[in-house]
CSV table of C-alpha atoms and ligand atoms in Angstrom, one decimal:
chain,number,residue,atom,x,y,z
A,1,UNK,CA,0.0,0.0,0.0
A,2,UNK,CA,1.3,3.2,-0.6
A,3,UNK,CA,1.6,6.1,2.0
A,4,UNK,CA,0.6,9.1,0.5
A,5,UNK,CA,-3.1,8.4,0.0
A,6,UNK,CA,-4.8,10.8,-2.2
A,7,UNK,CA,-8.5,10.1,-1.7
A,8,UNK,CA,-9.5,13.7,-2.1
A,9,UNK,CA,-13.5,14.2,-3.2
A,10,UNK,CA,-13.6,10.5,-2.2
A,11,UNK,CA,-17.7,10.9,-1.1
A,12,UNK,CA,-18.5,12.6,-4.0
A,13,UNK,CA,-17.6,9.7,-6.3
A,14,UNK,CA,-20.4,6.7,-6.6
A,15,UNK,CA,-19.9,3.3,-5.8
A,16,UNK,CA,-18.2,2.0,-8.7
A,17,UNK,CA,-16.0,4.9,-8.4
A,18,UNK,CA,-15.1,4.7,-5.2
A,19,UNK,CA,-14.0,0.9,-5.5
A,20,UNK,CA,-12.1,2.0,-8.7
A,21,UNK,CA,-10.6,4.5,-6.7
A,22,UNK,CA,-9.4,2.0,-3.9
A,23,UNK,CA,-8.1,0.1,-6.4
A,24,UNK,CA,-6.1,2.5,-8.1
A,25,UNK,CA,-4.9,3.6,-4.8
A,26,UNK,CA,-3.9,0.1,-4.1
A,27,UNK,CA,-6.0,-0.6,-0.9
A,28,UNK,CA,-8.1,-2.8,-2.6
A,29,UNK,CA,-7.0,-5.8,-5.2
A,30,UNK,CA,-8.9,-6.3,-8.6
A,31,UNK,CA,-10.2,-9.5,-6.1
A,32,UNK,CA,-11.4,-7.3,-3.6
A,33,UNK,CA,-13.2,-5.3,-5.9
A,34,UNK,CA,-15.0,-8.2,-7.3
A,35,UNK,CA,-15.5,-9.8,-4.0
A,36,UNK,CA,-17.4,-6.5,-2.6
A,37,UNK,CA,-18.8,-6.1,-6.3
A,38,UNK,CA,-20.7,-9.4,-6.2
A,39,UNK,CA,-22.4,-8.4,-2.2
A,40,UNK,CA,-19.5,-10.2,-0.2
A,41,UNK,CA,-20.0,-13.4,1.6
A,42,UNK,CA,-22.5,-15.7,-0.7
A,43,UNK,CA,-22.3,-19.3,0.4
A,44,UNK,CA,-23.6,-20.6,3.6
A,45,UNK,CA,-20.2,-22.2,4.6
A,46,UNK,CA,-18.7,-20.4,6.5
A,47,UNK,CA,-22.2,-19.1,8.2
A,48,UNK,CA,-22.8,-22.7,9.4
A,49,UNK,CA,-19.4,-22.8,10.9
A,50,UNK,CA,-19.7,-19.6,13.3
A,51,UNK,CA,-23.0,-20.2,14.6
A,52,UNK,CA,-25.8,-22.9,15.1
A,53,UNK,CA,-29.5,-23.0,13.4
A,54,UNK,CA,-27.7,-20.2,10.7
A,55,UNK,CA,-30.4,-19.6,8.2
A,56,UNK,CA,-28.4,-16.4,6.9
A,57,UNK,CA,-27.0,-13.1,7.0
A,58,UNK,CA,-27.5,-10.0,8.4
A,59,UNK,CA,-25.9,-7.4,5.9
A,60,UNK,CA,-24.5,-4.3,7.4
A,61,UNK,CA,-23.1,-1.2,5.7
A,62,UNK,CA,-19.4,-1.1,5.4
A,63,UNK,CA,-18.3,2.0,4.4
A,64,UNK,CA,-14.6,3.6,4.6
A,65,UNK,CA,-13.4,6.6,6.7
A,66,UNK,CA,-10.5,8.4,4.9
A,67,UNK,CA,-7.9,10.8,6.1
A,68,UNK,CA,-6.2,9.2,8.7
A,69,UNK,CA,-2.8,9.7,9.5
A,70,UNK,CA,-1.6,7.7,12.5
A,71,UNK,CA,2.2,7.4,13.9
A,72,UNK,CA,2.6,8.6,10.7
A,73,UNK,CA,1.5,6.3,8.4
A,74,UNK,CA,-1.8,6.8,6.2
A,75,UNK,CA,-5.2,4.9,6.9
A,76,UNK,CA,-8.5,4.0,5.1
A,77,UNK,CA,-10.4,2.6,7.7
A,78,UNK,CA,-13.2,-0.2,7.0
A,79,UNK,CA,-15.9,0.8,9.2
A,80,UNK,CA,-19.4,-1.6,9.0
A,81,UNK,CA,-22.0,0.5,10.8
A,82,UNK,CA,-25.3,1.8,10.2
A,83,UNK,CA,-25.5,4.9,12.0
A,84,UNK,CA,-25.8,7.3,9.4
A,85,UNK,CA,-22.8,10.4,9.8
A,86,UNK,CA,-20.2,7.9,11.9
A,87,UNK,CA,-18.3,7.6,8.7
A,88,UNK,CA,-18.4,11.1,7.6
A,89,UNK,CA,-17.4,12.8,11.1
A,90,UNK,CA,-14.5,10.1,11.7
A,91,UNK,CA,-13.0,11.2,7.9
A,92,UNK,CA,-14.2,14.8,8.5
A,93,UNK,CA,-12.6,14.9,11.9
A,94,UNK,CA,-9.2,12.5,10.9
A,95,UNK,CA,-9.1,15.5,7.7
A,96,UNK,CA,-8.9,18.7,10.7
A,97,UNK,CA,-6.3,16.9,12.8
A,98,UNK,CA,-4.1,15.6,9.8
A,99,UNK,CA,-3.7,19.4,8.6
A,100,UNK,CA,-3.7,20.5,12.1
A,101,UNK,CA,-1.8,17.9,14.5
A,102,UNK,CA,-1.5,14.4,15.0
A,103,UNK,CA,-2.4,11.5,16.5
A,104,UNK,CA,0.1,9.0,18.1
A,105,UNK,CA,0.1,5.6,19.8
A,106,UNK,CA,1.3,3.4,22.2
A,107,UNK,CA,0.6,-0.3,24.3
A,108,UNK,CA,0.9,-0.2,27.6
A,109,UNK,CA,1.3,-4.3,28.7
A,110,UNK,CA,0.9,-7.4,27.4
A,111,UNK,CA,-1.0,-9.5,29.2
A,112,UNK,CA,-4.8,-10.4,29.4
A,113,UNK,CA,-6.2,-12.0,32.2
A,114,UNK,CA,-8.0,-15.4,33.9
A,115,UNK,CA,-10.0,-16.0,36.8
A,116,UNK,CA,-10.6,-18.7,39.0
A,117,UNK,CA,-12.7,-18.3,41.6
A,118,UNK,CA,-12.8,-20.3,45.1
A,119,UNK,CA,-15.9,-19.4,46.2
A,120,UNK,CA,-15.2,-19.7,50.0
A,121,UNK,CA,-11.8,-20.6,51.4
A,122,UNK,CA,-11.4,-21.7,55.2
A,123,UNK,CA,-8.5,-19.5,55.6
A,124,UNK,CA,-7.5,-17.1,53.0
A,125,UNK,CA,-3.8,-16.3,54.2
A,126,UNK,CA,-3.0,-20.2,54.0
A,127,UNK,CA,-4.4,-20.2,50.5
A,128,UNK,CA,-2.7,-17.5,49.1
A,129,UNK,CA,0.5,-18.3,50.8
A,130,UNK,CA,0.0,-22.1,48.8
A,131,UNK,CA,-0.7,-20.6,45.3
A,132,UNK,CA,2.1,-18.2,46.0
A,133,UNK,CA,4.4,-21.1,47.0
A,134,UNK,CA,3.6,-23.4,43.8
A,135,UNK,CA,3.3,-20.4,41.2
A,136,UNK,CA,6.6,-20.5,39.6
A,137,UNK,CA,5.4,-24.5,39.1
A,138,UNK,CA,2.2,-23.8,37.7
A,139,UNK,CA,3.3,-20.9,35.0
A,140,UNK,CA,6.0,-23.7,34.1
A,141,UNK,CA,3.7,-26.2,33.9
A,142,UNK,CA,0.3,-24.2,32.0
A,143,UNK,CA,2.9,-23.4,29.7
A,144,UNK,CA,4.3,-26.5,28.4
A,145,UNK,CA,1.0,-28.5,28.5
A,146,UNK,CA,-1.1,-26.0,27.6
A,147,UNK,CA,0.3,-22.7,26.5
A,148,UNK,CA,3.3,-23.8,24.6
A,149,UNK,CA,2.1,-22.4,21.2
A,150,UNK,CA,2.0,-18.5,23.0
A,151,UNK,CA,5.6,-19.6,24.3
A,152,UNK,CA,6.6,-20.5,20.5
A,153,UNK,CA,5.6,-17.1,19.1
A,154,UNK,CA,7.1,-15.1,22.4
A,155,UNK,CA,4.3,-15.0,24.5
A,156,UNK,CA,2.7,-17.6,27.5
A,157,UNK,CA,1.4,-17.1,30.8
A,158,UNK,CA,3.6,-14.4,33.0
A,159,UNK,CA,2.2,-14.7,36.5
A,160,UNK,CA,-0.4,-15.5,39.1
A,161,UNK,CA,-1.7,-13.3,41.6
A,162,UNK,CA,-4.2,-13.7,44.5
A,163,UNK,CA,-6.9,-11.7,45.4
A,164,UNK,CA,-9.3,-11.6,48.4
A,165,UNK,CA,-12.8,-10.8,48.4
A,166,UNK,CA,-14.6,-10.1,51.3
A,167,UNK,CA,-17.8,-12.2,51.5
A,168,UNK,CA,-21.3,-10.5,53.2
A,169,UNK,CA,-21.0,-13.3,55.6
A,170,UNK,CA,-17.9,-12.8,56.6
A,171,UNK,CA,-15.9,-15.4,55.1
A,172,UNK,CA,-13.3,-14.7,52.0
A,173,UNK,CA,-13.5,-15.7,47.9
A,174,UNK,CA,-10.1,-15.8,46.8
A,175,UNK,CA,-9.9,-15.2,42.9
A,176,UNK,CA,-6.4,-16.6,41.2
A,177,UNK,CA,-5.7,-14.0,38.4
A,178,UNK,CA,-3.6,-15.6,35.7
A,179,UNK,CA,-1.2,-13.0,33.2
A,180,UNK,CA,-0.8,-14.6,29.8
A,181,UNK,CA,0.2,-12.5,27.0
A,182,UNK,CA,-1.7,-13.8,23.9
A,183,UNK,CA,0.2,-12.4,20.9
A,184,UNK,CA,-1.5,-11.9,18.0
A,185,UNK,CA,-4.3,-14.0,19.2
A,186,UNK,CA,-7.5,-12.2,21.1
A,187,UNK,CA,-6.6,-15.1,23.5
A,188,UNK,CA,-9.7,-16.1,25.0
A,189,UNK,CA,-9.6,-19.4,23.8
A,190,UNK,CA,-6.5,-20.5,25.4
A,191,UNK,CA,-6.8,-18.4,28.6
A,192,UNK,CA,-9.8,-20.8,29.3
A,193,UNK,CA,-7.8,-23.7,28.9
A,194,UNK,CA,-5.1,-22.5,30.9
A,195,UNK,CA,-7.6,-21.5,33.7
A,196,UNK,CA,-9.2,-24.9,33.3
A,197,UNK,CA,-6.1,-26.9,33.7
A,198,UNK,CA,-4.8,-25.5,36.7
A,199,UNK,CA,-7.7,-26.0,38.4
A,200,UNK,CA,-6.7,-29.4,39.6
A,201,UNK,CA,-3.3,-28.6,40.4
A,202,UNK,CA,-4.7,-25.7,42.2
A,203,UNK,CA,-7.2,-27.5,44.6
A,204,UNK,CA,-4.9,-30.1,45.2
A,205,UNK,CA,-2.1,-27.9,46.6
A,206,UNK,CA,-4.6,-25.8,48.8
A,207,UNK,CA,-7.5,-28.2,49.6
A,208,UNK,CA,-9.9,-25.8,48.4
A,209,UNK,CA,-12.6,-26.2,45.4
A,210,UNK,CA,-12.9,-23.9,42.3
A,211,UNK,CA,-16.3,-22.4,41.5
A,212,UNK,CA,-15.4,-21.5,37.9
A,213,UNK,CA,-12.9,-19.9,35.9
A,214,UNK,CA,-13.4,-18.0,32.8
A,215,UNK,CA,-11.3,-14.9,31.2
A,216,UNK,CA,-11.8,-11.5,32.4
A,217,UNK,CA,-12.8,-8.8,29.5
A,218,UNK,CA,-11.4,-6.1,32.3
A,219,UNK,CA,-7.9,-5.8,30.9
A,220,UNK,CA,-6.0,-3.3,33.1
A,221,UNK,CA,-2.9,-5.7,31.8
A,222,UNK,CA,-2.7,-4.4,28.7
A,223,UNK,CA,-4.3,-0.6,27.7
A,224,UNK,CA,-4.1,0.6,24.3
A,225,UNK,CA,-3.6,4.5,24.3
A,226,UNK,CA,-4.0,7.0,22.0
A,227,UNK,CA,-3.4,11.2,21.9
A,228,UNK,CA,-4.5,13.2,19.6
A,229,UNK,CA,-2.8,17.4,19.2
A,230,UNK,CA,-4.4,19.9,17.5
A,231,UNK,CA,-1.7,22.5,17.3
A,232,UNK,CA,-2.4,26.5,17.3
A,233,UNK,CA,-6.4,26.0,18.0
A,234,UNK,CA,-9.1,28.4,18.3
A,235,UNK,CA,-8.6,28.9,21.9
A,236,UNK,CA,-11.9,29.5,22.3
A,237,UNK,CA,-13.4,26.1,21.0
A,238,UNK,CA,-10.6,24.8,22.5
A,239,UNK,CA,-11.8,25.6,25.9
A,240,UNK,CA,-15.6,24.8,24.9
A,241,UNK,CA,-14.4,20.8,24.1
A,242,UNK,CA,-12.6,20.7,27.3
A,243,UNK,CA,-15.6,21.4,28.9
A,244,UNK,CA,-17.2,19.4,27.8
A,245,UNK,CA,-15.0,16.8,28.4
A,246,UNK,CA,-14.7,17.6,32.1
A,247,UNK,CA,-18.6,16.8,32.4
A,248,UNK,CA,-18.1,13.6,31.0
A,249,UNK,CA,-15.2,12.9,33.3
A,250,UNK,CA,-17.5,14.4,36.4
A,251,UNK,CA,-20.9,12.7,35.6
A,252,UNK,CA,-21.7,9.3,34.5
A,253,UNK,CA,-25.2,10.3,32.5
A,254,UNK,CA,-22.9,12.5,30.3
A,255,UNK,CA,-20.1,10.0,30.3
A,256,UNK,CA,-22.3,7.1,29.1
A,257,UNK,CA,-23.3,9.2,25.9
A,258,UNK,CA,-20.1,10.5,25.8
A,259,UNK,CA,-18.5,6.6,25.4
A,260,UNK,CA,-21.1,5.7,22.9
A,261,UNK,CA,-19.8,7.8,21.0
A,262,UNK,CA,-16.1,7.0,21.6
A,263,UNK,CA,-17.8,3.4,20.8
A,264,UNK,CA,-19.3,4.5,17.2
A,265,UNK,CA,-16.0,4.7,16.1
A,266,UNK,CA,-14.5,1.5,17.7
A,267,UNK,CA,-17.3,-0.9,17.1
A,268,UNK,CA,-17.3,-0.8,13.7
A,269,UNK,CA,-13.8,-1.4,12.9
A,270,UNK,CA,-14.2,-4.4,15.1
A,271,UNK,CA,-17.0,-5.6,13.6
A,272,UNK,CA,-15.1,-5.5,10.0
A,273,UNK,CA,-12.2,-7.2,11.2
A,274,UNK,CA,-13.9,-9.7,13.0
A,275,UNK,CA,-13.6,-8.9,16.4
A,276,UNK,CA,-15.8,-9.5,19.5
A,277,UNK,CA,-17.0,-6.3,19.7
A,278,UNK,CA,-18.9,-6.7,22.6
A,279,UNK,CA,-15.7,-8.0,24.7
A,280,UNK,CA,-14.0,-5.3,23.7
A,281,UNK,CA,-17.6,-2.8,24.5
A,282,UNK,CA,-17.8,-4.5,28.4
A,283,UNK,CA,-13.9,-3.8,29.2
A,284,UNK,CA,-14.5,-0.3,27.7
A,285,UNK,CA,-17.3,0.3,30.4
A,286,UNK,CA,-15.5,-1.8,33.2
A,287,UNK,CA,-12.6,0.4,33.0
A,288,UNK,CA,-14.1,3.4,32.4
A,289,UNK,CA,-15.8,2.5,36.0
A,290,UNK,CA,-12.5,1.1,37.4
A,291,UNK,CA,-12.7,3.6,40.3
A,292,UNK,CA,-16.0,3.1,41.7
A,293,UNK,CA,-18.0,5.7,39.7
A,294,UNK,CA,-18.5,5.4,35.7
A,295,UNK,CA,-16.2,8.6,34.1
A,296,UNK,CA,-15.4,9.3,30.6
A,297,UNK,CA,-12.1,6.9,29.2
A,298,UNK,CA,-11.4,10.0,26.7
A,299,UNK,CA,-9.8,13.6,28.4
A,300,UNK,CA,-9.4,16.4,26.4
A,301,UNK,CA,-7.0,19.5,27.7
A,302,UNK,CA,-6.0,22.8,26.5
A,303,UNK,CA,-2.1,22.9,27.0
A,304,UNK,CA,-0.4,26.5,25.5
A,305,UNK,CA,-2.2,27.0,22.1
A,306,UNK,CA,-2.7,23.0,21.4
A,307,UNK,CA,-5.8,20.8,22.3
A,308,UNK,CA,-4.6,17.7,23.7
A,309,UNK,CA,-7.1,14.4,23.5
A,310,UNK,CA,-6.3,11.1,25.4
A,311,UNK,CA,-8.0,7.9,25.3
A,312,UNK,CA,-6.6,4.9,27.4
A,313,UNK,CA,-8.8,1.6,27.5
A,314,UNK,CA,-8.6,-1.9,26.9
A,315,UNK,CA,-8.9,-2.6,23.2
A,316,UNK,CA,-8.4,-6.4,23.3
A,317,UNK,CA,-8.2,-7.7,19.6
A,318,UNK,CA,-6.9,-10.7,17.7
A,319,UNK,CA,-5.9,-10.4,14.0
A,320,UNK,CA,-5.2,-14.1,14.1
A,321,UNK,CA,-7.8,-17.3,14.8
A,322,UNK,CA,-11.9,-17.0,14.3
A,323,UNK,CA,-13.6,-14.9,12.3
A,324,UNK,CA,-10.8,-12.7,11.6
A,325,UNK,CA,-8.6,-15.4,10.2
A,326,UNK,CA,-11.9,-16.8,8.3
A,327,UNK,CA,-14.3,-14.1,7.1
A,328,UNK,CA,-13.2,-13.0,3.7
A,329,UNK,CA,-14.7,-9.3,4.6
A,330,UNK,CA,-12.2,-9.3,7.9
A,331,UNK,CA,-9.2,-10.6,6.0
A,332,UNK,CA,-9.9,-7.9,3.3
A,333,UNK,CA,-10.1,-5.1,5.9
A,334,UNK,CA,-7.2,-6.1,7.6
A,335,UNK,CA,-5.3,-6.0,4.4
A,336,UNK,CA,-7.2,-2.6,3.8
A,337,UNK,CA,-5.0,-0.9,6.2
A,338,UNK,CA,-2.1,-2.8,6.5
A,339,UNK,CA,-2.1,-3.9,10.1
A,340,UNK,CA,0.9,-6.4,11.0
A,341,UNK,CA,-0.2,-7.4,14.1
A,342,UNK,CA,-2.9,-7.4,16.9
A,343,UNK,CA,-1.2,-4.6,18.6
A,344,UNK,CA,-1.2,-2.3,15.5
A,345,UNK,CA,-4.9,-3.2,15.1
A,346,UNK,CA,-5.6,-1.8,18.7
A,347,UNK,CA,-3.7,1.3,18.1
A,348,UNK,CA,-6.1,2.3,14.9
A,349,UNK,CA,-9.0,1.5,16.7
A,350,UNK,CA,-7.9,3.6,19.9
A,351,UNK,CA,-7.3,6.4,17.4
A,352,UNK,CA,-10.5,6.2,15.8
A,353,UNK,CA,-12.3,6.2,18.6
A,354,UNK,CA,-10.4,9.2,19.8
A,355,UNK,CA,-11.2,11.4,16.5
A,356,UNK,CA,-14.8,9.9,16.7
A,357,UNK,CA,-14.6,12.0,20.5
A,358,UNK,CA,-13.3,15.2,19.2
A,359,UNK,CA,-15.6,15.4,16.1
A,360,UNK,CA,-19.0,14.6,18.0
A,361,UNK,CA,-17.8,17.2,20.7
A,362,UNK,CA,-16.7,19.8,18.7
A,363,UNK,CA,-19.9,19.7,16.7
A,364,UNK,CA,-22.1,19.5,19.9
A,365,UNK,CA,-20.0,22.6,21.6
A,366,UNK,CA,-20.4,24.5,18.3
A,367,UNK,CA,-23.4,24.0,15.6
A,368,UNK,CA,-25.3,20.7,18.1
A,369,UNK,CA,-25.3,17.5,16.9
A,370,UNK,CA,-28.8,17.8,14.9
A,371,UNK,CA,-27.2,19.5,11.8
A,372,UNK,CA,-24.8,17.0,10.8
A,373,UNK,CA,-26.8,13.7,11.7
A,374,UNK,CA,-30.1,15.3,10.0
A,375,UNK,CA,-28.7,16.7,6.6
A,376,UNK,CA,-27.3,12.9,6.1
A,377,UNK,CA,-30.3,11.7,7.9
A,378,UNK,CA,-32.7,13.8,5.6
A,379,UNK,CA,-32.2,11.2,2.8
A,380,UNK,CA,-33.3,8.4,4.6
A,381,UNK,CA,-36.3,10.1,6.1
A,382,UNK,CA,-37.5,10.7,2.1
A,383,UNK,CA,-36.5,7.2,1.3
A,384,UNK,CA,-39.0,6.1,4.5
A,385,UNK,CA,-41.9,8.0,3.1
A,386,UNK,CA,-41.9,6.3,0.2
A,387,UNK,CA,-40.3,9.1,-2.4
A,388,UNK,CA,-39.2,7.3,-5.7
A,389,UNK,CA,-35.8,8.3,-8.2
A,390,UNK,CA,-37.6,10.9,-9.5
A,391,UNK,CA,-39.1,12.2,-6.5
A,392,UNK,CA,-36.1,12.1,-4.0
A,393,UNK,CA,-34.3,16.0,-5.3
A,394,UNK,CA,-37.4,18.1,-4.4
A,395,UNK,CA,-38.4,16.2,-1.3
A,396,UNK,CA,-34.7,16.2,0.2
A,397,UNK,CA,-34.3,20.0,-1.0
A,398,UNK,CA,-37.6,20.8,0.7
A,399,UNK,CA,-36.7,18.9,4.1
A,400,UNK,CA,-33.0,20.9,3.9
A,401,UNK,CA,-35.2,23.9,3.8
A,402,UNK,CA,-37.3,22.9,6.7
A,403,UNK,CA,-34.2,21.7,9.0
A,404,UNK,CA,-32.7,25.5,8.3
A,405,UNK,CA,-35.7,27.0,9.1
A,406,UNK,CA,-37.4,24.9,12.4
A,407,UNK,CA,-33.7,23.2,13.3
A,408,UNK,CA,-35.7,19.8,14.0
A,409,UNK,CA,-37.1,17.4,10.8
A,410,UNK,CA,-39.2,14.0,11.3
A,411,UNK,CA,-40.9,11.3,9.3
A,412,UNK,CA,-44.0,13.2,9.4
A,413,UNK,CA,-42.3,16.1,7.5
A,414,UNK,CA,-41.6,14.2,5.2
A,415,UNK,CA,-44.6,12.2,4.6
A,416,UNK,CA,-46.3,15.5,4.2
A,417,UNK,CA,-43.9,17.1,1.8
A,418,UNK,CA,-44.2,14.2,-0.3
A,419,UNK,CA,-47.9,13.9,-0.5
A,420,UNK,CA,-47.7,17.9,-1.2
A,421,UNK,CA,-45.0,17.2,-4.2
A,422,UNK,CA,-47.4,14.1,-5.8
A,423,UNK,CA,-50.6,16.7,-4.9
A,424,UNK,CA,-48.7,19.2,-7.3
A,425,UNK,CA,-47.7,16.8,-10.0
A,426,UNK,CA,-51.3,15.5,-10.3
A,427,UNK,CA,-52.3,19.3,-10.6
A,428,UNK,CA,-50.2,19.9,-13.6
A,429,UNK,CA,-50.4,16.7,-15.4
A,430,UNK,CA,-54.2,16.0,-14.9
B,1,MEV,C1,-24.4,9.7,18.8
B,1,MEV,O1,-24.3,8.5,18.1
B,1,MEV,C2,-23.1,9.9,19.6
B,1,MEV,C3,-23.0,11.2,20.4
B,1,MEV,O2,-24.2,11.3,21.2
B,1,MEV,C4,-21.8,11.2,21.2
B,1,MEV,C5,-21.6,12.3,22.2
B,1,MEV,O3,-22.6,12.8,22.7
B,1,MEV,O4,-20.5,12.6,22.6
B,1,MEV,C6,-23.1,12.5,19.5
């Protein structure tokens, strides 16, 4: 792929264009082009091996956000959604802080996490002093018998950990936390299996029984950050995005809306790469919560004459294994924007996520958010009421007028401006 992307007027080209134009730019093969050409995924396969009782697909948008330019290397970014105006805020947004600033990276850990609970030990010092006895054994051991393919490619459990729970009746859970870092694998497969075989070695060498074990989607382990600088601002909307940053940080109605839409720009990359998106959603929200009150996981600061963004969470993706390694859409968008590993893939999603921030709160500290999501949204609404080919230009012109003049636009406006338009033609043409 080259890395000076040109994709310039990109939404103004139609479909065929646009693949022609990802061709040409060589982020998508002449294969891809026929692949997406001919509606994707046809046979049921591949369906039948994800899930049970498949009797077929659900066919979301995929659409592209342009202009990104991340550590310095240029991105299109697959995006499946179908939230009108995600797409064109991300590339709108990306577009302000390419000429403007930048947006950098980084991976802070390795590691995801397993749990295994003991319900109720007898007495929780003895227990922890066991597992902490035996844990260089039991890393050696989960990795050889279980692990060994993480070990191979550099990773493999790291460490166990005990932690104590205090019980409403008085007695302590103790919860075994075991570090593995996955690679390029989400992991979740083979965290379970290493939870599951130490379970016996575990209950033998503290005469305790495990209640379950299962992965943790809270990943404190390993945080995917991202910052975004917009150099030389307008101080003054500079100050308004702060603000209204600071009430997502201070109150968790504001910082709920505020992560959705952090989330519009993360979920669908995950979803066109294959990713468990809701894994990734629930240790979004669990660390955005991680001390004791639910706050925003973006912060946005005016430092000198720059606005500086931040966004730390757990972004815990695979780019080997499942549906990423299957789906041909997932393959394709992996190849879309180069990504090398499952790292890298976190660090574009943390970044989108981040723009995704800065564009919905710099439109809702400046114009509101009803002007950008209605314009787009005023097609759909004339598509609703029932406006044909010929019909659509005067009914969408009609509702733009009516969203300049009353600010607000609905199905009903549209209904009625339509029945107006066929009123009219049936006037003239008798
Ligand atoms: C809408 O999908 C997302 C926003 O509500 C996000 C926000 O309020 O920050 C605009």
């Amino acid at each position: 792929m080259k890395n000076n992307i040109d994709l310039s007027g990109f939404s103004k080209l139609n479909y065929i264009e646009r693949l022609n134009k990802l061709q040409s730019e060589q982020i998508l093969s002449e294969s891809d082009v026929h692949y997406l050409m001919s509606g994707g995924l046809q046979t049921f396969d591949l369906g039948e091996k994800f899930v049970e009782n498949l009797i077929g697909y659900f066919q979301i948008p995929m659409g592209v956000a342009t202009n990104f330019y991340i550590d310095g290397q240029h991105y299109i970014i697959p995006m499946a959604v179908e939230e009108t105006s995600i797409i064109a805020a991300a590339s709108k947004t990306a577009k302000w802080v390419r000429e403007h600033g930048e947006i950098k990276t980084e991976v802070i850990g390795t590691d995801i996490i397993g749990q295994i609970q003991f319900a109720k030990v007898k007495n929780f010092a003895a227990f922890e002093e066991q597992v902490l006895r035996q844990k260089e054994y039991l890393v050696g051991l989960v990795n050889k018998e279980v692990a060994y393919g993480m070990v191979e490619r550099g990773g493999g459990v790291s460490r166990i950990t005990v932690r104590e729970l205090k019980r409403d009746d008085g007695f302590s859970m103790a919860v075994v936390h075991v570090y593995m870092n996955p690679c390029d694998a989400m992991g979740a497969n083979v965290i379970n299996q290493v939870c599951e075989f130490l379970k016996a070695p575990l209950e033998e060498f503290t005469a305790e029984r495990v209640t379950m074990c299962i992965l943790s989607n809270l990943v404190d382990s390993k945080l995917t950050k991202a910052t975004v600088t917009i150099n030389n601002i307008d101080l003054d909307l500079a100050y308004k995005i702060e603000e209204a940053s600071r009430f997502a940080e201070l109150d968790a109605y504001r910082a709920a809306t505020n992560n959705k839409g952090v989330l519009n720009g993360i979920d669908p990359i995950l979803i066109a790469t294959g990713n468990d998106w809701r894994a990734v959603e629930a240790g979004v929200h669990a660390y955005a919560a991680r001390e004791g009150r639910y706050s925003s996981i973006t912060k946005w600061r005016v430092i000198g004459t720059k606005l500086v963004g931040e966004l730390i969470a757990p972004i815990v993706v695979g780019t080997v294994g499942g549906v990423t390694a299957l789906h041909p859409t997932a393959k394709m968008s992996l190849r879309m924007m180069n990504i090398k590993n499952a790292e890298h893939l976190s660090r574009v999603v943390a970044s989108v996520g981040l723009v995704q921030n800065l564009g919905a709160l710099k439109a809702l500290t400046t114009v509101g958010i009803i002007e950008g999501h209605m314009k787009l949204h005023v097609k759909n609404l004339s598509l609703g009421a029932g406006a044909t080919e010929k019909e659509m230009p005067f009914v969408v012109k009609k509702l733009e007028e009516i969203l300049t003049l009353r600010k607000r636009i609905s199905m009903s406006h549209a209904i009625e401006v339509l029945n107006d338009f066929r009123n009219k033609s049936s006037n003239l043409n008798p």
